Amino acid sequence: MTSSIKTTASCADPWDVDSISVTRALTQIEGNISQLQESETLPIRDCLGRISSEAVISPINVPGHANSAMDGFAVAGASLPADGIVELNEIGTAYAGKIFNGVCRENECVRIMTGAVIPEGTDTVIMQEQVEQLDNQTIRIGADHRAGENVRAAGEDIKLGEPVLQRGSKINPADLGILASLGIGTLKVIRKPIVAFFSTGDELVSIDKPLEKGEIHDSNRYTLHGMLSQLKVDILDMGVIRDEPEAIRAGLLDAAKKADMIITTGGVSVGEADYIKPVLDEIGQTEFWKIAIKPGRPLTFGSIGDSIFMGLPGNPVAVMVTFSLFVTHAIRTLAGAPFSEAPLLKVRSLQDMRKKPGRSEYLRGIVSRDKDNEWQVEKTGMQGSGILSSMSRANCFIVLPAENDGVKKGDVVDILLFDLA
Ligand code: AMP
Ligand code: MG
C-alpha cells in the first residue's frame, strides 16, 4: 500500500502542466481578438480616451504668425547695439489679438504684449525688465541681446501639412487642445465595445435581500461594474444566473447576440456546479482555461459566435486581478488601442514573502516612503483570494514572477501601481 493518494493538479499546487504563462495568455488574447472597425464622429470633447479612426493633418501653422513670447518691446535685430546703449522711440503698442498696423523703422520700437503678432520691421523682443524707460516715448537698450530673441516662429508648434494624430492613437487631453488649436471640432473614433456581464452562483443574493445561512451578496457584479466604468465601453449588466447549464447556456447566447465581449464570474473551476466551461465548449470555443497565476488560475478565454468570452473566477480578488491583467488587455485589443505595457517599479520589501516557483503571484501591497524618503512596500495582510478588503486597502500589486522562490525582508521586488488618479 502506498502512503499517499493520487491527486490531479489544483489551485493549491504551485505548478499545473495545463496552465499557461501570463505572457502566453496575453499573446493568445491579442491573437484571437480582431479590432472593431465601425466608427462614429463625435465632438472632440467626447473623444477623450477614445481611439482615433482617422489620421489628422494640420490645415494651418500653429502659431499662425510670429508672435511675442514676452511682454516687452519689439525691435529690429539690426538696431541692437554690439556694445554700449541704443535709444529708441516708441511708436505704438501691439496686443494679443490686436495687431499693430504700422511699420517700425530705424531707431523705433513698438511696445508689445505676450502673444501679440510681431510688427512689420521688427524680429526681436526685449523683455520689459531689461529695458530702461526714459519717458513715455523713449527707451534704452543695452548690449547682451540676440537678434530674434523672445519671438515664437510661425508654425514652431505645428506646421501646415504636418501629421498631428495617427489613426489608432488614444486621445489624451493634449490632443483635444491640439485639435482645438487647429479649429477641428469633430473627430472620427472607433465605436465603444459593448461588454455584457453576469455573475453565476446559487449562493448569490442581491444587495437588497437579507442573507440566509450559506448565502452571500453578489459583490463581483459591483467591482466589475466599477472596473468597466473606468474604461471606454458600453456596459450591459445581465444580473445573476443560477448554476444550471440551461440557464447559463441561455444567458451566454443572449449576451452573445448583444455584446462584443461577455464577462462572467464564478463556475469556471472543477466543482460539480461549475458549468461555464462545458457550456462554452458546446456553444462556442475555448482558447485556454488555466493560467499559471495566483490568484486567478481558472480563467476561461474563448468565443461565442462573434463575441469574445472571458469567464473569470468567482473569488472576488481573483476577479479583480484577472480583470486588471487580462480583461483590460482584451478590451484594449478590441478597441484598437496602442499597446502600452504598464511599467513595473522596483522597491524594497518590508517583509519576507513565501512563494514556490511555478506561477506568477499578484499580492496586494501598500507602497509608501521610508524615513530616508525611499520607496518601500508591504502586503495588505491576509492574501486569500476571497479577502476583498486586501484589495480595497492596496495601492499596488506586488508582482512575483513565476520563477521567484520567495522574498526576504529587504529584497527588491517589482510592483505594479494602481491607477492613482
Ligand atoms: P466559484 O468559482 O463559482 O466556485 O466561486 C468561488 C468563490 O467565489 C466561492 O466562495 C463563491 O461563493 C465566491 N463567489 C462567486 N461569485 C461571487 C460573487 N458574484 N460575489 C461574491 N463572491 C462570489
Ligand atoms: Mg460558483
XYZ file of C-alpha atoms and ligand atoms in Angstrom:
445
model
C 0.000 0.000 0.000
C 1.254 3.490 -0.754
C 1.066 6.198 1.851
C -0.332 8.890 -0.460
C -3.278 9.127 -2.823
C -3.052 10.110 -6.472
C -4.224 13.693 -6.988
C -4.777 15.914 -10.000
C -3.355 19.436 -10.289
C -5.300 22.047 -8.341
C -5.085 25.700 -7.449
C -3.222 24.686 -4.274
C -0.296 23.458 -6.369
C 2.477 25.771 -7.479
C 2.580 24.157 -10.914
C -0.012 22.737 -13.264
C 1.144 21.423 -16.643
C -2.102 22.534 -18.309
C -1.767 26.145 -17.251
C -0.149 28.761 -19.479
C 2.087 31.696 -18.536
C 0.771 35.242 -18.136
C 2.731 36.338 -21.218
C 1.355 33.483 -23.315
C -2.195 34.264 -22.151
C -1.779 37.923 -23.147
C -0.397 36.924 -26.563
C -3.231 34.468 -27.124
C -5.829 37.086 -26.148
C -4.299 39.525 -28.619
C -4.114 36.893 -31.369
C -7.766 35.891 -31.022
C -9.404 39.311 -30.997
C -9.960 41.411 -34.082
C -10.251 45.118 -33.733
C -13.665 46.759 -34.107
C -13.995 48.512 -37.460
C -17.111 50.680 -37.082
C -16.534 54.287 -36.156
C -18.554 57.341 -35.180
C -17.939 61.066 -35.495
C -18.082 62.966 -32.207
C -17.464 66.480 -30.878
C -13.822 66.474 -29.732
C -14.757 66.872 -26.036
C -16.416 63.435 -26.197
C -13.326 61.822 -27.723
C -11.154 61.731 -24.590
C -9.747 58.211 -24.112
C -11.222 57.029 -27.421
C -9.262 55.620 -30.366
C -8.997 57.789 -33.452
C -10.055 56.048 -36.641
C -8.628 58.762 -38.829
C -5.292 60.478 -39.249
C -5.323 64.261 -38.821
C -3.110 66.547 -40.906
C -2.727 70.130 -39.766
C -4.616 72.538 -42.040
C -2.713 75.557 -40.619
C 0.502 76.700 -38.958
C 0.390 76.946 -35.164
C 1.082 79.649 -34.252
C -0.204 81.217 -37.435
C 2.144 84.210 -37.223
C 5.386 85.043 -35.472
C 4.443 86.452 -32.052
C 5.960 87.622 -28.832
C 6.869 85.214 -26.013
C 7.196 88.107 -23.530
C 5.804 91.487 -22.524
C 8.388 93.980 -23.763
C 9.486 95.938 -26.830
C 9.625 94.740 -30.426
C 12.732 95.983 -32.222
C 14.720 95.218 -35.372
C 17.590 92.863 -34.531
C 19.827 95.018 -36.741
C 19.325 98.011 -34.434
C 20.692 96.204 -31.339
C 23.952 97.714 -30.099
C 27.073 95.479 -30.297
C 28.287 97.382 -27.251
C 27.090 100.494 -25.436
C 23.464 101.602 -25.446
C 20.861 102.486 -28.098
C 17.887 104.824 -27.636
C 14.643 104.018 -29.487
C 11.332 105.865 -29.966
C 8.198 104.024 -29.020
C 5.639 104.382 -31.844
C 2.703 102.276 -30.618
C 1.534 99.081 -28.922
C 0.809 95.550 -30.178
C -1.640 93.471 -28.084
C -2.531 89.786 -28.262
C -5.465 89.770 -30.661
C -4.929 93.430 -31.675
C -2.405 93.951 -34.459
C -0.087 96.978 -34.631
C -0.621 98.021 -38.216
C 2.275 100.448 -38.640
C 5.821 99.720 -39.763
C 8.755 100.045 -37.402
C 11.709 101.955 -38.885
C 15.260 102.710 -37.797
C 15.533 103.976 -34.207
C 11.946 102.946 -33.484
C 10.338 100.266 -31.354
C 6.824 99.001 -30.545
C 5.541 98.146 -27.073
C 4.381 94.511 -27.314
C 2.418 92.033 -25.135
C 2.820 88.262 -24.917
C 1.061 86.568 -27.835
C 0.877 89.731 -29.979
C 1.895 89.454 -33.644
C 5.422 90.753 -34.288
C 5.051 94.149 -36.088
C 6.455 94.703 -39.543
C 10.052 95.878 -39.399
C 10.823 94.004 -36.152
C 12.073 90.488 -35.437
C 13.180 90.639 -31.801
C 11.509 91.277 -28.429
C 13.400 92.752 -25.491
C 11.801 91.891 -22.132
C 10.440 94.977 -20.418
C 12.503 94.157 -17.306
C 15.694 94.524 -19.421
C 14.812 97.965 -20.782
C 15.295 101.395 -19.272
C 12.236 103.584 -19.881
C 13.263 107.251 -20.107
C 9.782 108.665 -20.680
C 6.553 107.537 -22.438
C 8.273 107.869 -25.796
C 11.831 106.678 -25.356
C 13.555 103.507 -24.157
C 17.169 102.468 -23.791
C 18.518 99.033 -24.606
C 21.977 97.785 -23.657
C 24.212 95.152 -25.299
C 23.831 91.402 -24.461
C 20.790 90.845 -26.662
C 20.441 88.441 -29.559
C 18.532 89.164 -32.758
C 15.363 87.033 -32.774
C 15.132 86.554 -29.007
C 11.724 86.069 -27.357
C 9.960 85.528 -30.662
C 7.864 82.421 -31.342
C 8.170 81.498 -35.021
C 5.090 80.851 -37.158
C 4.498 77.077 -37.240
C 7.025 76.347 -34.481
C 4.491 74.159 -32.620
C 2.739 72.561 -35.607
C 3.420 73.124 -39.302
C 0.825 73.275 -42.032
C 0.602 69.764 -43.554
C 2.234 68.058 -40.575
C 0.507 64.893 -39.237
C -0.748 65.554 -35.698
C -2.710 62.352 -35.000
C -2.148 58.858 -36.320
C -5.056 56.517 -36.950
C -5.262 54.323 -33.837
C -3.999 56.902 -31.342
C -5.663 57.143 -27.974
C -6.934 60.685 -27.483
C -5.474 62.460 -24.446
C -6.210 65.968 -23.112
C -3.270 67.457 -25.065
C -4.731 66.021 -28.288
C -8.045 67.771 -27.527
C -6.116 71.037 -27.159
C -4.201 70.453 -30.391
C -7.384 69.685 -32.345
C -8.981 72.821 -30.892
C -5.931 74.913 -31.833
C -6.345 73.674 -35.406
C -10.026 74.644 -35.411
C -11.093 70.975 -35.688
C -14.345 70.423 -33.783
C -15.158 66.764 -34.500
C -13.198 63.534 -34.862
C -13.906 60.049 -36.195
C -13.279 57.459 -33.461
C -13.752 53.692 -33.172
C -17.125 52.908 -31.596
C -17.110 51.766 -27.963
C -17.058 48.000 -27.381
C -20.267 46.646 -25.811
C -19.443 44.500 -22.791
C -22.114 42.287 -21.186
C -21.512 40.645 -17.828
C -23.249 38.408 -15.315
C -22.414 36.568 -12.116
C -23.084 32.869 -11.643
C -23.776 31.090 -8.373
C -26.700 29.631 -6.430
C -25.390 31.265 -3.244
C -25.688 34.802 -4.618
C -28.309 37.175 -3.275
C -28.910 40.735 -4.384
C -27.842 43.509 -2.022
C -31.384 44.478 -1.004
C -32.200 40.987 0.393
C -31.232 39.709 3.862
C -28.842 36.748 3.831
C -29.980 33.232 4.764
C -27.383 30.786 6.004
C -24.911 29.943 3.205
C -25.878 32.911 1.061
C -23.641 35.841 0.129
C -24.292 39.139 -1.554
C -23.177 39.326 -5.173
C -20.195 41.643 -4.819
C -18.435 40.738 -8.075
C -21.001 42.483 -10.233
C -20.253 45.717 -8.382
C -16.444 45.515 -8.650
C -16.864 44.559 -12.320
C -19.199 47.468 -12.875
C -16.632 49.750 -11.223
C -13.722 48.493 -13.293
C -15.679 48.578 -16.550
C -16.881 52.106 -15.812
C -13.272 53.274 -15.829
C -12.890 52.083 -19.417
C -14.424 53.433 -22.594
C -17.030 50.687 -23.043
C -20.819 50.421 -23.074
C -21.880 48.226 -20.161
C -24.707 45.666 -20.166
C -25.355 44.281 -16.655
C -27.214 40.971 -17.077
C -27.630 40.151 -13.391
C -27.139 36.789 -11.715
C -27.545 33.405 -13.370
C -28.094 30.210 -11.388
C -25.701 27.253 -11.521
C -27.789 25.444 -14.128
C -26.391 24.538 -17.549
C -29.616 25.542 -19.378
C -29.745 28.936 -17.674
C -26.069 29.549 -18.362
C -26.447 28.481 -21.985
C -29.438 30.784 -22.487
C -27.636 33.675 -20.740
C -24.497 33.286 -22.819
C -26.389 33.008 -26.121
C -28.435 36.091 -25.265
C -25.296 38.039 -24.303
C -23.522 36.918 -27.489
C -26.319 38.482 -29.560
C -25.975 41.826 -27.807
C -22.311 42.282 -26.933
C -18.801 42.310 -28.377
C -17.495 40.790 -25.165
C -19.082 38.660 -22.433
C -17.643 38.507 -18.929
C -18.874 36.072 -16.293
C -17.688 35.363 -12.775
C -17.733 32.028 -10.983
C -18.358 28.497 -12.166
C -15.085 28.107 -14.105
C -13.350 25.706 -11.762
C -13.675 21.930 -11.402
C -16.555 21.826 -8.874
C -19.758 19.935 -9.587
C -21.662 23.208 -10.066
C -19.055 24.708 -12.437
C -20.818 24.695 -15.796
C -19.201 27.575 -17.653
C -16.503 25.618 -19.465
C -18.678 22.653 -20.596
C -21.354 25.079 -21.863
C -18.741 27.177 -23.666
C -17.308 24.043 -25.298
C -20.815 23.242 -26.519
C -21.919 26.630 -27.870
C -18.575 28.310 -28.557
C -14.870 27.754 -28.454
C -12.333 27.659 -25.619
C -8.824 29.008 -26.298
C -7.418 28.451 -22.800
C -8.816 27.982 -19.322
C -5.921 27.912 -16.886
C -3.195 30.464 -16.287
C -0.152 29.934 -14.073
C -1.078 32.792 -11.807
C -2.201 33.296 -8.227
C -4.884 34.364 -7.611
C -6.928 33.642 -10.738
C -5.763 30.355 -12.175
C -9.058 29.277 -13.705
C -9.810 31.886 -16.344
C -11.655 30.712 -19.415
C -10.979 32.607 -22.604
C -12.764 31.855 -25.834
C -15.572 32.974 -28.103
C -19.274 32.523 -28.762
C -20.133 33.458 -32.340
C -18.553 36.878 -32.924
C -18.355 37.664 -29.197
C -15.283 37.269 -27.070
C -15.829 35.309 -23.902
C -13.932 35.795 -20.645
C -15.014 33.581 -17.756
C -13.409 34.971 -14.618
C -13.118 33.008 -11.383
C -15.650 33.560 -8.597
C -13.318 34.659 -5.834
C -13.556 38.442 -5.558
C -9.806 39.188 -5.537
C -9.218 36.773 -8.412
C -11.891 38.697 -10.349
C -10.046 41.974 -9.862
C -6.583 40.577 -10.613
C -7.657 38.786 -13.778
C -9.657 41.820 -14.884
C -6.647 44.147 -14.430
C -4.317 41.846 -16.309
C -6.409 40.157 -18.977
C -9.807 41.837 -19.481
C -8.266 45.298 -19.874
C -5.846 43.829 -22.429
C -8.722 42.209 -24.324
C -10.755 45.437 -24.351
C -7.737 47.426 -25.480
C -7.170 44.977 -28.339
C -10.849 45.106 -29.305
C -10.882 48.903 -29.366
C -7.623 49.007 -31.334
C -5.742 50.946 -28.648
C -1.975 51.089 -28.948
C -0.309 48.585 -26.626
C 1.415 50.233 -23.706
C 2.740 47.945 -21.026
C 2.367 49.412 -17.538
C 5.869 49.836 -16.110
C 6.864 47.820 -13.043
C 8.762 49.745 -10.369
C 11.421 48.227 -8.128
C 11.076 48.845 -4.392
C 12.323 47.263 -1.194
C 10.137 44.729 0.586
C 9.431 45.342 4.264
C 8.864 41.656 4.929
C 9.561 38.050 3.961
C 7.120 36.543 1.444
C 6.811 32.806 0.989
C 6.472 31.508 -2.541
C 7.237 28.361 -4.533
C 8.400 28.628 -8.146
C 5.767 27.757 -10.756
C 3.273 30.565 -11.147
C 3.245 34.340 -11.037
C 1.771 35.881 -7.918
C -0.014 39.201 -7.618
C -0.033 40.167 -3.949
C -1.854 43.245 -2.755
C 0.587 45.833 -1.436
C 0.874 49.280 0.040
C 3.753 51.311 -1.293
C 4.972 54.185 0.882
C 8.120 56.197 1.731
C 10.508 55.186 4.495
C 12.225 57.680 6.813
C 15.014 58.222 4.215
C 12.379 59.021 1.575
C 12.976 55.739 -0.295
C 10.003 53.734 -1.597
C 9.083 50.536 0.242
C 6.254 48.027 0.022
C 4.366 45.742 2.396
C 1.475 43.327 1.964
C -2.024 44.389 2.985
C -2.352 41.470 5.397
C -4.208 38.261 4.562
C -3.852 37.431 0.887
C -6.567 34.816 0.325
C -8.427 35.259 -2.975
C -11.658 35.866 -1.058
C -10.212 38.719 1.038
C -11.586 41.679 -0.921
C -10.573 44.108 1.834
C -6.926 43.314 0.910
C -7.670 44.863 -2.474
C -9.516 47.840 -1.066
C -6.556 48.831 1.134
C -3.912 48.236 -1.551
C -2.387 50.831 -3.853
C -0.300 48.367 -5.879
C 0.232 44.731 -6.795
C 3.473 43.139 -5.664
C 4.393 41.095 -8.733
C 6.398 37.939 -8.059
C 7.340 36.249 -11.352
C 6.789 32.505 -11.877
C 10.409 31.567 -11.162
C 10.570 33.513 -7.869
C 11.081 31.223 -4.887
C 10.400 33.629 -2.058
C 11.317 37.095 -0.880
C 13.412 38.090 2.112
C 12.856 41.320 4.015
C 14.985 43.993 2.313
C 14.902 42.295 -1.148
C 13.885 44.429 -4.089
C 10.536 43.402 -5.620
C 8.511 44.575 -8.624
C 5.327 46.496 -8.033
C 2.547 47.485 -10.419
C 0.966 50.738 -9.287
C -2.798 51.039 -9.369
C -4.129 53.955 -11.304
C -3.961 56.547 -8.541
C -5.580 59.392 -10.444
P -16.760 29.597 -7.918
O -15.643 29.986 -8.837
O -18.109 29.747 -8.509
O -16.531 28.248 -7.335
O -16.692 30.626 -6.698
C -15.530 30.710 -5.912
C -15.814 31.515 -4.653
O -16.179 32.845 -5.012
C -16.962 30.991 -3.829
O -16.641 31.130 -2.464
C -18.132 31.884 -4.214
O -19.098 31.948 -3.215
C -17.440 33.203 -4.441
N -18.202 33.993 -5.379
C -18.652 33.557 -6.578
N -19.338 34.522 -7.218
C -19.343 35.589 -6.393
C -19.898 36.889 -6.484
N -20.604 37.268 -7.568
N -19.710 37.767 -5.465
C -19.003 37.362 -4.389
N -18.430 36.161 -4.248
C -18.608 35.260 -5.227
Mg -19.946 29.045 -8.111
